[in-house]
Coordinates of C-alpha atoms in Angstrom, one line a residue:
X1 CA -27.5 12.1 -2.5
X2 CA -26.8 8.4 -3.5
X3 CA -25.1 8.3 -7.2
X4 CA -24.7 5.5 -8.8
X5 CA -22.2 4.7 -12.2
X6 CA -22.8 1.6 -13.9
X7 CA -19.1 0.9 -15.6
X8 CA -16.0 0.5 -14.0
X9 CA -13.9 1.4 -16.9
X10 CA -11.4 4.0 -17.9
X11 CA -14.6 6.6 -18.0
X12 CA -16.6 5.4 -14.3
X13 CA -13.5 4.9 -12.4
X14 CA -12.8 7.9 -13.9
X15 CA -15.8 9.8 -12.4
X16 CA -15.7 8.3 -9.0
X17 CA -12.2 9.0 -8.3
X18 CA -13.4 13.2 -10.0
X19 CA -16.5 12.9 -7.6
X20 CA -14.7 12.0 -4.8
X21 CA -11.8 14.5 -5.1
X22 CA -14.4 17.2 -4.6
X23 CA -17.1 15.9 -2.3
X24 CA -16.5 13.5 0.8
X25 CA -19.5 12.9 1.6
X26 CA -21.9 11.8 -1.5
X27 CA -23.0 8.1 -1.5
X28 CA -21.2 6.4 -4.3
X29 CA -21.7 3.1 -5.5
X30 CA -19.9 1.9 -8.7
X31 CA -21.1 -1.1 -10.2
X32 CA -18.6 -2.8 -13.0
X33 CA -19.4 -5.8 -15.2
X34 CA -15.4 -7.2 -15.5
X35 CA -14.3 -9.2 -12.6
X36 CA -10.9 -7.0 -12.9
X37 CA -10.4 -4.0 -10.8
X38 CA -10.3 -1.3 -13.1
X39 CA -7.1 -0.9 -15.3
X40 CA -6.2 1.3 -18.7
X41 CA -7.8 -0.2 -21.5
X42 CA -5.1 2.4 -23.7
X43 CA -2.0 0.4 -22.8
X44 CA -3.4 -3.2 -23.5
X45 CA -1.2 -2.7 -26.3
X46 CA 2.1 -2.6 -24.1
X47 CA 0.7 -5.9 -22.2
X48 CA 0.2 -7.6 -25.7
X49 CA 3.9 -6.3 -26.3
X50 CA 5.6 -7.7 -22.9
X51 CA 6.2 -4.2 -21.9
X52 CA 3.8 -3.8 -19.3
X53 CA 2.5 -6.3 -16.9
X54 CA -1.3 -6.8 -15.7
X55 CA -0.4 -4.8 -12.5
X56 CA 0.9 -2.5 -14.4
X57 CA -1.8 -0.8 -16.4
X58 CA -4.4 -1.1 -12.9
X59 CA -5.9 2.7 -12.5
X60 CA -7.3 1.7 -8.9
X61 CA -7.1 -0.9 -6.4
X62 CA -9.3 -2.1 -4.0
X63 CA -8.1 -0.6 -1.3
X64 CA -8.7 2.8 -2.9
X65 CA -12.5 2.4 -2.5
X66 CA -12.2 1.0 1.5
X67 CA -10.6 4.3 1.9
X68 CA -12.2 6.6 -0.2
X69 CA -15.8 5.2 1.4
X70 CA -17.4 4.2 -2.2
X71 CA -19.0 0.9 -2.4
X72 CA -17.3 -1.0 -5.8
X73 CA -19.2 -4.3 -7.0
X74 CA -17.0 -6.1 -9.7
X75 CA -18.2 -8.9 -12.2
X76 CA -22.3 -8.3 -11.5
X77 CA -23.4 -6.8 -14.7
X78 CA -26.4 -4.0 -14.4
X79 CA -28.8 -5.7 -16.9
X80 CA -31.9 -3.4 -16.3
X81 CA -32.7 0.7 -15.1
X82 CA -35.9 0.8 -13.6
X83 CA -36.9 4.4 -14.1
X84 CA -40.0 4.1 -12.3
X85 CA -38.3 3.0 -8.6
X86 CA -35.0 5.1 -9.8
X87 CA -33.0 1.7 -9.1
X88 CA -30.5 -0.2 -11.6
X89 CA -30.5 -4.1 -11.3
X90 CA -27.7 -6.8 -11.6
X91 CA -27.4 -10.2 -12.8
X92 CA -27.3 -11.4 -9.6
X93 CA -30.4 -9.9 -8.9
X94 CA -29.0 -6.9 -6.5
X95 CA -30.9 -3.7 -6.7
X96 CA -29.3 -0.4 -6.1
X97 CA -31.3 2.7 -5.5
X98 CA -30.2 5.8 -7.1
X99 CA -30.9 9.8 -7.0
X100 CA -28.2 10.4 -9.9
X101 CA -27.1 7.5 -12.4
X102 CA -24.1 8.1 -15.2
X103 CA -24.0 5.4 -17.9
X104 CA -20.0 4.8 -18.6
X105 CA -20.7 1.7 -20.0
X106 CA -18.2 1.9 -22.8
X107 CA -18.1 -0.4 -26.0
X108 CA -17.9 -3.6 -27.4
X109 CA -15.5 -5.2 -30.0
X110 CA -17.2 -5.8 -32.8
X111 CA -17.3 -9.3 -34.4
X112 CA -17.9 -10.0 -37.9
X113 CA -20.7 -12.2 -38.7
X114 CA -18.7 -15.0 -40.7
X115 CA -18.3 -19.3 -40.0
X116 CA -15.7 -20.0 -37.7
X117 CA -15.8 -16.3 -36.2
X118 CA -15.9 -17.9 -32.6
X119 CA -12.6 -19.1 -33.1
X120 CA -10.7 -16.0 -33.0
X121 CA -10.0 -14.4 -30.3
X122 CA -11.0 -9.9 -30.3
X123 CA -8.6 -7.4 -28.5
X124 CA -11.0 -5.6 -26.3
X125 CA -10.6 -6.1 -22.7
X126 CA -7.6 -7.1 -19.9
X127 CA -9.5 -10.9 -20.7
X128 CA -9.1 -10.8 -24.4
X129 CA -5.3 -9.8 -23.9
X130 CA -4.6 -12.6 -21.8
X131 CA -6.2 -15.1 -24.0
X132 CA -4.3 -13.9 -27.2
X133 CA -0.9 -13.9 -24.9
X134 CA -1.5 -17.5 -23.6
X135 CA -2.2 -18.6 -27.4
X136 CA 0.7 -16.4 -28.9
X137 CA 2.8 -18.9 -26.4
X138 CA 2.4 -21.8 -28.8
X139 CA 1.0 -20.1 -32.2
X140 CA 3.3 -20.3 -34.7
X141 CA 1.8 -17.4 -36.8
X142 CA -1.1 -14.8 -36.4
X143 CA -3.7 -13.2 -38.6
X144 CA -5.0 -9.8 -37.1
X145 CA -8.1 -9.2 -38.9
X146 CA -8.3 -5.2 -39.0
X147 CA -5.8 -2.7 -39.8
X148 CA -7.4 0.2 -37.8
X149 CA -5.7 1.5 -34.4
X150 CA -6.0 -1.9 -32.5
X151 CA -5.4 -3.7 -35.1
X152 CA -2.2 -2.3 -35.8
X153 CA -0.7 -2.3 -32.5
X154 CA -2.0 -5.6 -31.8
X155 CA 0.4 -6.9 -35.0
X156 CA 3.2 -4.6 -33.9
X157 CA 2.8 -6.2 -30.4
X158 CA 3.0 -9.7 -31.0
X159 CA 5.8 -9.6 -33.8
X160 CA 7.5 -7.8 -31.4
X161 CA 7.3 -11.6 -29.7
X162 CA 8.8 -12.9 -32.7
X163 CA 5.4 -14.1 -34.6
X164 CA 5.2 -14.1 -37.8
X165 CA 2.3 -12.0 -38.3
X166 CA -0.2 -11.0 -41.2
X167 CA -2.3 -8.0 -40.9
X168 CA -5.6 -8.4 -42.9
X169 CA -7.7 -4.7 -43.7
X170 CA -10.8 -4.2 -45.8
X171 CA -10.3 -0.7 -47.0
X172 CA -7.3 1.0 -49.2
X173 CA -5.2 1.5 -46.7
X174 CA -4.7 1.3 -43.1
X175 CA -5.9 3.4 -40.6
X176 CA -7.9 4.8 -43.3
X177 CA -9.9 7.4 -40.6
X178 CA -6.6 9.0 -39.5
X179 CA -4.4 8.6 -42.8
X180 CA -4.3 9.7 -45.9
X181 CA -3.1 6.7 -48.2
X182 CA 0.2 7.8 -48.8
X183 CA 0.8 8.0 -44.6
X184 CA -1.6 4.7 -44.9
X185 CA 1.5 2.8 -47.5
X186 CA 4.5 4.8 -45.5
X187 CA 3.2 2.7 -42.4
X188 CA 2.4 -0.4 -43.9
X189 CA 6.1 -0.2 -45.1
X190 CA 7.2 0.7 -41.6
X191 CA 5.2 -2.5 -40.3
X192 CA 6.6 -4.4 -42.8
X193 CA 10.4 -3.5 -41.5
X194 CA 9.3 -5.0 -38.0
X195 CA 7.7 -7.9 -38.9
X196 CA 4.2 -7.4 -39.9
X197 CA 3.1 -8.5 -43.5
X198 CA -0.1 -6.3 -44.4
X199 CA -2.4 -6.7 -46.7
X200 CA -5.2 -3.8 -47.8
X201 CA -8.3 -4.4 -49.7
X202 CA -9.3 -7.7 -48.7
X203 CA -12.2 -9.0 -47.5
X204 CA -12.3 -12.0 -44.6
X205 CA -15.2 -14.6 -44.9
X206 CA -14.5 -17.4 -42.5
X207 CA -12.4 -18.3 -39.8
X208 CA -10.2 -22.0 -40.1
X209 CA -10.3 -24.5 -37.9
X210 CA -11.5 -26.6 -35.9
X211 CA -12.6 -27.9 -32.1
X212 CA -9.1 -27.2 -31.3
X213 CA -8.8 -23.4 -32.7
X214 CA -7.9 -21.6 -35.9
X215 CA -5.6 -22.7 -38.3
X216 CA -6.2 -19.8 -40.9
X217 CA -8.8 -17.4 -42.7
X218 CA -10.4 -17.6 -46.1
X219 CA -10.2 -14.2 -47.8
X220 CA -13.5 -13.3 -50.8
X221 CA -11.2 -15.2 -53.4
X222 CA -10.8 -18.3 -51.7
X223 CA -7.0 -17.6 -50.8
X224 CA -6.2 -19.2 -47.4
X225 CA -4.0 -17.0 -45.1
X226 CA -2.5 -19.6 -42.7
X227 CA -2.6 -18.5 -38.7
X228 CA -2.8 -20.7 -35.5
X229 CA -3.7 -17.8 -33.7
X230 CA -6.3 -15.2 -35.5
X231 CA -7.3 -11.7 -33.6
X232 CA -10.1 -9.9 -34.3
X233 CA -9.6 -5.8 -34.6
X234 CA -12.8 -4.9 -36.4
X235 CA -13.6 -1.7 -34.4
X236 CA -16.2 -1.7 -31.2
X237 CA -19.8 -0.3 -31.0
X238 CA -21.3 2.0 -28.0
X239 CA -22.8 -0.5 -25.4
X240 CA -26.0 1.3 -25.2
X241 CA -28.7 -1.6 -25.2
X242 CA -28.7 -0.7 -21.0
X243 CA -30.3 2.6 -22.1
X244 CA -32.4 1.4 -25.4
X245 CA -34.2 -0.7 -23.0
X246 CA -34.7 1.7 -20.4
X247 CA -36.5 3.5 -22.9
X248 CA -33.6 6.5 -23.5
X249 CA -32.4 8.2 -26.6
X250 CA -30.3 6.5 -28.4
X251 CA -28.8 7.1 -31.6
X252 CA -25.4 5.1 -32.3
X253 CA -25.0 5.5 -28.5
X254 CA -26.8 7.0 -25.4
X255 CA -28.0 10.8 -26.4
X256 CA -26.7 13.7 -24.0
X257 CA -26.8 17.1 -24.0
X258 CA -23.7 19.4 -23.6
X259 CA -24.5 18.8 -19.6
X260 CA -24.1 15.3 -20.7
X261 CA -27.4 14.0 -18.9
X262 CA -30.0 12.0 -21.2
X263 CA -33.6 13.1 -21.9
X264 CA -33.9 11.5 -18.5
X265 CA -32.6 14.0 -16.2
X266 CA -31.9 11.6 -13.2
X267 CA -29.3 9.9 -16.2
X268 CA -26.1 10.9 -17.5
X269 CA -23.9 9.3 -20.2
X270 CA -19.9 10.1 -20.2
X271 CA -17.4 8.0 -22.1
X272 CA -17.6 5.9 -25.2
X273 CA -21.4 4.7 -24.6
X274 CA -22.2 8.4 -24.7
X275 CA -23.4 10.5 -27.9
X276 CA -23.0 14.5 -28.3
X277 CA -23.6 16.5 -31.1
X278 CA -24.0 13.5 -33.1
X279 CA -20.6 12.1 -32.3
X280 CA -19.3 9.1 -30.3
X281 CA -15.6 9.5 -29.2
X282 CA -13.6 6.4 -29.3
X283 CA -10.6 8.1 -27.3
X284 CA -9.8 8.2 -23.5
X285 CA -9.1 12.2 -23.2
X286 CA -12.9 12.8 -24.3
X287 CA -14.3 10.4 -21.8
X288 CA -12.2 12.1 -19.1
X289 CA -13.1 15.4 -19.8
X290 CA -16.8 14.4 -19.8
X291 CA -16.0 12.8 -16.2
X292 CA -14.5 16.2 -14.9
X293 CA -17.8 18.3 -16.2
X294 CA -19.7 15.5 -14.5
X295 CA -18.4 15.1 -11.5
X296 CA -18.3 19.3 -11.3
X297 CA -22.5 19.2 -11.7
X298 CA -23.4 16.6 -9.8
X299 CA -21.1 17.5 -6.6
X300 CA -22.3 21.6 -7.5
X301 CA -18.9 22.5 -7.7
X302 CA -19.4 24.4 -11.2
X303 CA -22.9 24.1 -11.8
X304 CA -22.1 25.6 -15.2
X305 CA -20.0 23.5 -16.5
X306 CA -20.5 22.5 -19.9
X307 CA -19.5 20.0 -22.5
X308 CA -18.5 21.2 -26.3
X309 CA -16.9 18.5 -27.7
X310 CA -13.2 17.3 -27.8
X311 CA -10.5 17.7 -30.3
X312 CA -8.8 14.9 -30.9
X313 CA -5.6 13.8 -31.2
X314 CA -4.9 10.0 -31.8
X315 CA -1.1 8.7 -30.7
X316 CA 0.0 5.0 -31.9
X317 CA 1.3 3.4 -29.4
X318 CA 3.3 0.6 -30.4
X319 CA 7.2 0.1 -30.4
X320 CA 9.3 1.9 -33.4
X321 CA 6.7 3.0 -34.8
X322 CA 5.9 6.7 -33.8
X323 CA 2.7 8.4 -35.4
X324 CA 0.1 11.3 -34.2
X325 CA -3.0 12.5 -36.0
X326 CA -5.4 15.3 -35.5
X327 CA -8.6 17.2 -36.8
X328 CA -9.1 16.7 -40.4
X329 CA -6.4 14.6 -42.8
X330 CA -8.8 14.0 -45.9
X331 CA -8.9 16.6 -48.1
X332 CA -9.8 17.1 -51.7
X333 CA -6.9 19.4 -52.7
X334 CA -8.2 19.9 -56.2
X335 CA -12.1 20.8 -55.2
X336 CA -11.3 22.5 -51.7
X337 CA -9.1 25.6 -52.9
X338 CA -9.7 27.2 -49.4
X339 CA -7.3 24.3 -47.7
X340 CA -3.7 24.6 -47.9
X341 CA -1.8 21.6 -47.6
X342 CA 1.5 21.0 -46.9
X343 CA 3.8 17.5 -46.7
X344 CA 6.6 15.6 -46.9
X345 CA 7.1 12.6 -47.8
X346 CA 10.4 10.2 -47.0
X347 CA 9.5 6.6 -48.2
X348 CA 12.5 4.9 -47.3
X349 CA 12.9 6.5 -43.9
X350 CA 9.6 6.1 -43.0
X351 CA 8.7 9.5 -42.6
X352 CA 5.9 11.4 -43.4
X353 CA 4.5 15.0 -42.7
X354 CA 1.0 16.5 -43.2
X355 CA -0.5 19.8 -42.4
X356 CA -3.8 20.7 -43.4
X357 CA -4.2 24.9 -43.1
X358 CA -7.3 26.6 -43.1
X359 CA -7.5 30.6 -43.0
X360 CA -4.0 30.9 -41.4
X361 CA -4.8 27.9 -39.3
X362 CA -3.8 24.2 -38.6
X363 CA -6.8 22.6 -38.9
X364 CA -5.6 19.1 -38.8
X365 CA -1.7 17.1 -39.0
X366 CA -0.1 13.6 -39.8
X367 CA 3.1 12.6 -38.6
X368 CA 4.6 9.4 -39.2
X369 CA 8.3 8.9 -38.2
X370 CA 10.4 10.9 -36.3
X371 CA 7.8 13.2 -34.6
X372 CA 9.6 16.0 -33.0
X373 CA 7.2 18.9 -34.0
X374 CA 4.2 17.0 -32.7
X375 CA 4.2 19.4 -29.5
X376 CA 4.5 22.5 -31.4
X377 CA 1.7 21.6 -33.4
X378 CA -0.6 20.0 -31.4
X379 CA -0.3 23.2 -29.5
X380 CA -1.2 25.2 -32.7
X381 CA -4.0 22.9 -32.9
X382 CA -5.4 22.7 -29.7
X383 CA -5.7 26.5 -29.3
X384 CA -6.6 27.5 -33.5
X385 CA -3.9 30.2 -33.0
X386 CA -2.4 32.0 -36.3
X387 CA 0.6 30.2 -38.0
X388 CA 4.0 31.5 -38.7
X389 CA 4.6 32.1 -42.8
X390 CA 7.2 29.7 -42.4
X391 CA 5.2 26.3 -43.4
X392 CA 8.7 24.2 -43.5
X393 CA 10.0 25.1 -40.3
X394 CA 6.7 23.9 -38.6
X395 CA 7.2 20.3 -40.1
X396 CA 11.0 20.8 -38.8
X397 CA 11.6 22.2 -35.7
X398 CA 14.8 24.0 -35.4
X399 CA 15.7 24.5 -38.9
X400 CA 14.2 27.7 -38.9
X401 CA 13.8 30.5 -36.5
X402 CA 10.6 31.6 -37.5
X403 CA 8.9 28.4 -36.4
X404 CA 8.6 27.9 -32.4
X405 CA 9.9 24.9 -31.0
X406 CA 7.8 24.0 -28.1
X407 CA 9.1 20.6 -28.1
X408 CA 12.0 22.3 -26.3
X409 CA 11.1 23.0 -22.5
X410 CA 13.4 26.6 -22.8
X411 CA 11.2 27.9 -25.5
X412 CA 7.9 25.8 -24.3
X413 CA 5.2 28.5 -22.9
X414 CA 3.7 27.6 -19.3
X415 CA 0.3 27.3 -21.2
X416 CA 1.5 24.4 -23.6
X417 CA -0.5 20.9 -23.1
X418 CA 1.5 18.4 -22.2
X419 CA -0.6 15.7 -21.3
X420 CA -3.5 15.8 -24.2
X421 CA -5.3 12.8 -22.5
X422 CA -5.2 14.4 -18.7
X423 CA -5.1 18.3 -19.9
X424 CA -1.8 18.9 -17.4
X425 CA 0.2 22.1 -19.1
X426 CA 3.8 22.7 -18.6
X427 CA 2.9 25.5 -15.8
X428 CA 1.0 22.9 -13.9
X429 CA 4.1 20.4 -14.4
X430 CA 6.3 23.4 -13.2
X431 CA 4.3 23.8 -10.0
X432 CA 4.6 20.1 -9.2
X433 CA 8.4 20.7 -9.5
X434 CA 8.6 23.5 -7.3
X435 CA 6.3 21.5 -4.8
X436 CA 8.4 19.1 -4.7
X437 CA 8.3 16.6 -7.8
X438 CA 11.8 15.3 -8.8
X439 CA 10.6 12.8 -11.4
X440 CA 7.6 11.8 -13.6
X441 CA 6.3 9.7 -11.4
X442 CA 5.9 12.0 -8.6
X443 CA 4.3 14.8 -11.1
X444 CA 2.1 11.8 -12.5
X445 CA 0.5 11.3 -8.8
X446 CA -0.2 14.9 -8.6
X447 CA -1.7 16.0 -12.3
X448 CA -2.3 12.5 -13.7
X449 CA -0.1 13.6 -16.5
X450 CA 1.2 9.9 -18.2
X451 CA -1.2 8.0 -17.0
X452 CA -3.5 8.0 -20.2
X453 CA -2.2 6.7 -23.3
X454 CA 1.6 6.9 -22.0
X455 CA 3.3 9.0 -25.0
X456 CA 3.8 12.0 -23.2
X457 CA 6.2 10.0 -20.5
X458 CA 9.3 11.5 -22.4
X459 CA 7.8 15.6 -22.5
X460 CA 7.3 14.8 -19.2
X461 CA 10.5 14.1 -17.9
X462 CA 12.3 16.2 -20.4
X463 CA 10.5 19.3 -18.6
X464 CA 11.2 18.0 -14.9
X465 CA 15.5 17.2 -15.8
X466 CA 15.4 20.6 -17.7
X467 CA 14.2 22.2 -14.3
X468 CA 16.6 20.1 -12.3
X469 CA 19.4 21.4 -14.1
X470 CA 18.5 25.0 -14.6
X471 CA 18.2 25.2 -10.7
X472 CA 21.3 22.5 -9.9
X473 CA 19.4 20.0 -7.7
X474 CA 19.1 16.4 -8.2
X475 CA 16.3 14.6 -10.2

């Protein structure tokens, strides 16, 4: 069987490396548009921040395919599917054959239409981060033009460098799909703290400038927001043009069923190109979970394996500033009298606590802050168990006896998700350890565990030092 996955991103790489870890002997060909080999589009971020280097966010190298026997073309975009010949077709005119093709052709950042627009510079890909480094070198301010989850780590990044740095956001307040607007003014104050001036409700009309880049941004009222170096953070949109022209379903993105093929059945969709049940996920544990039911069809291995969605758990990563949301945050307290909500609220520590309860159930969570109970609860949500009747002691761990604290590896059950973005459990962790494992690293190369978005690096080697000491060997 010859498969072939047009995208070498975070989802196709992904799939290959899922493939080939259960069949040797399928024909893969991958087939990736960026001249990069392929690396974690999650921890941009940390490169953006100096914390990470280029080399250090790379997911596979090239010798991985030499040795692995799948044939990897980089920087030859697939600009057509012919159906008829079941073939896909490069830029440079190369046409590969196929008996199975997945789409993982990701997303795109999206750019506003306004003068001057080509000015700025989005925060997207590897390309775009090493653009807005090089210019950060000699900028003497920046304007990030979105306060979503890019846009925000993309300020906290470069004030981190010492740039002065506004932060520009059309809606109310920022992050305005994950927050509430009190977490949304808690964070902005938190921002503000490090660096980051933000400001909420305003709309951008042009980019500054001129043959030699930006100089600001004019805002609806004619205010000028000065910036040698302006980002765009606007959001991104499915790249599913590929699939519209190929004559597929397509919605917002590329239409699949819960087997994640398209109404072709030769054609599969995984990853943030990919729409099911009318949703598009934005977040790397979706996209790898759709490469794992993938990968288990196409190879046979589970031939009923079966996608039903993801629940999602966003994690901000950027430096002193700690935050995790999940499931639903908006709620009408005074209409919805079925939803009990529960908070707390520390302006001038930064701290704030959401849960959203539902028939005895967490249902969805903000923390902003000091995060300690995020484990417990994201366990509580992942699984929809029952809650203890002790609210508080869920928002604070340890202060009460009646709420478990599975931050703590003693108390943590074997069947508690560690890694949300690689689905690695502490019993899975555990194993590693008694294999052999001493560190994260070593448990990384065996579950994947910290190699998504990077915030479970800590649980990680909290659980691998506990077992260390409770068994008196070295880490």
């Amino acid at each position: 069987m010859r498969l072939v996955v047009v995208g070498n991103g975070m989802a196709g790489s992904r799939l290959v490396s899922e493939v080939r870890a259960r069949d040797k002997d399928i024909d893969v060909t991958v087939l990736g548009a960026e001249t990069w080999q392929p690396y974690n589009r999650v921890l941009l971020s940390n490169v953006l921040a100096g914390t990470s280097g280029p080399d250090q966010v790379r997911m596979l190298d090239a010798s991985w395919y030499a040795d692995h026997d799948v044939t990897a073309v980089f920087g030859d975009e697939v600009v057509q599917i012919d159906r008829d010949t079941k073939s896909v077709i490069t830029a440079s005119g190369r046409r590969e054959p196929y008996d199975v093709l997945v789409l993982a052709t990701g997303s795109e950042a999206v750019v506003p239409p306004i003068p001057g627009a080509e000015r700025a510079v989005a925060f997207r890909t590897l390309d775009d981060c090493t653009a807005i480094l090089a210019a950060a070198g000699v900028a003497r301010s920046a304007v990030v033009v979105g306060g979503g989850l890019l846009g925000v780590e993309a300020a906290r990044g470069l004030a981190g460098r010492g740039l002065p740095v506004t932060l520009l956001h059309l809606a109310g307040h920022l992050m305005e799909r994950q927050l509430d607007p009190e977490a949304g003014l808690v964070l902005g104050e938190t921002l503000a703290e490090l660096g980051v001036r933000t400001r909420t409700g305003v709309t951008v009309t042009e980019v500054l400038g001129d043959e030699s880049g930006p100089t600001g941004v004019r805002l609806a009222d004619g205010e000028v927001v000065d910036g040698d170096l302006v980002i765009m953070a606007c959001g991104v949109r499915p790249l599913a043009g590929l699939a519209r022209d190929a004559g597929l379903e397509v919605e917002r993105g590329v239409v699949v069923d819960d087997e994640l093929r398209t109404d072709d059945p030769s054609i599969y969709a995984i990853g943030e190109c990919a729409q099911h049940a009318g949703t598009v996920y934005g977040l790397v544990a979706p996209a790898w979970e759709q490469a794992a039911i993938v990968a288990d069809l196409v190879t046979g291995t589970d031939k009923n394996a079966r996608y039903r969605g993801s629940r999602l758990v966003t994690r901000l990563k950027a430096k002193s500033v700690e935050l995790a949301a999940m499931g639903e945050t908006h709620v009408d307290e005074g209409a919805d009298k079925s939803t009990e909500v529960v908070r707390f609220s520390h302006r001038a520590r930064g701290t704030y606590r959401k849960l959203v309860i539902r028939d005895g159930r967490l249902v969805g969570a903000i923390l902003l802050g000091e995060t300690t109970a995020v484990g417990t609860l994201t366990q509580l949500y992942d699984r929809g168990g029952p809650l203890p009747g002790d609210r508080a002691g869920l928002l604070f761990p340890g202060l009460s006896s009646a709420a478990p604290v599975a931050d703590s590896p003693v108390r943590m059950p074997d069947s508690a998700r560690v890694c949300q973005c690689n689905n690695v459990t502490k019993g899975q962790i555990r194993a590693c350890w008694e294999s052999g494992a001493r560190d994260a690293d070593a448990v990384a190369a065996v579950t994947r565990a910290t190699t998504g978005c990077g915030t479970c690096r800590e649980a990680v080697e909290g659980i691998v030092g506990w077992l260390c000491e409770q068994e008196g060997v070295s880490a």
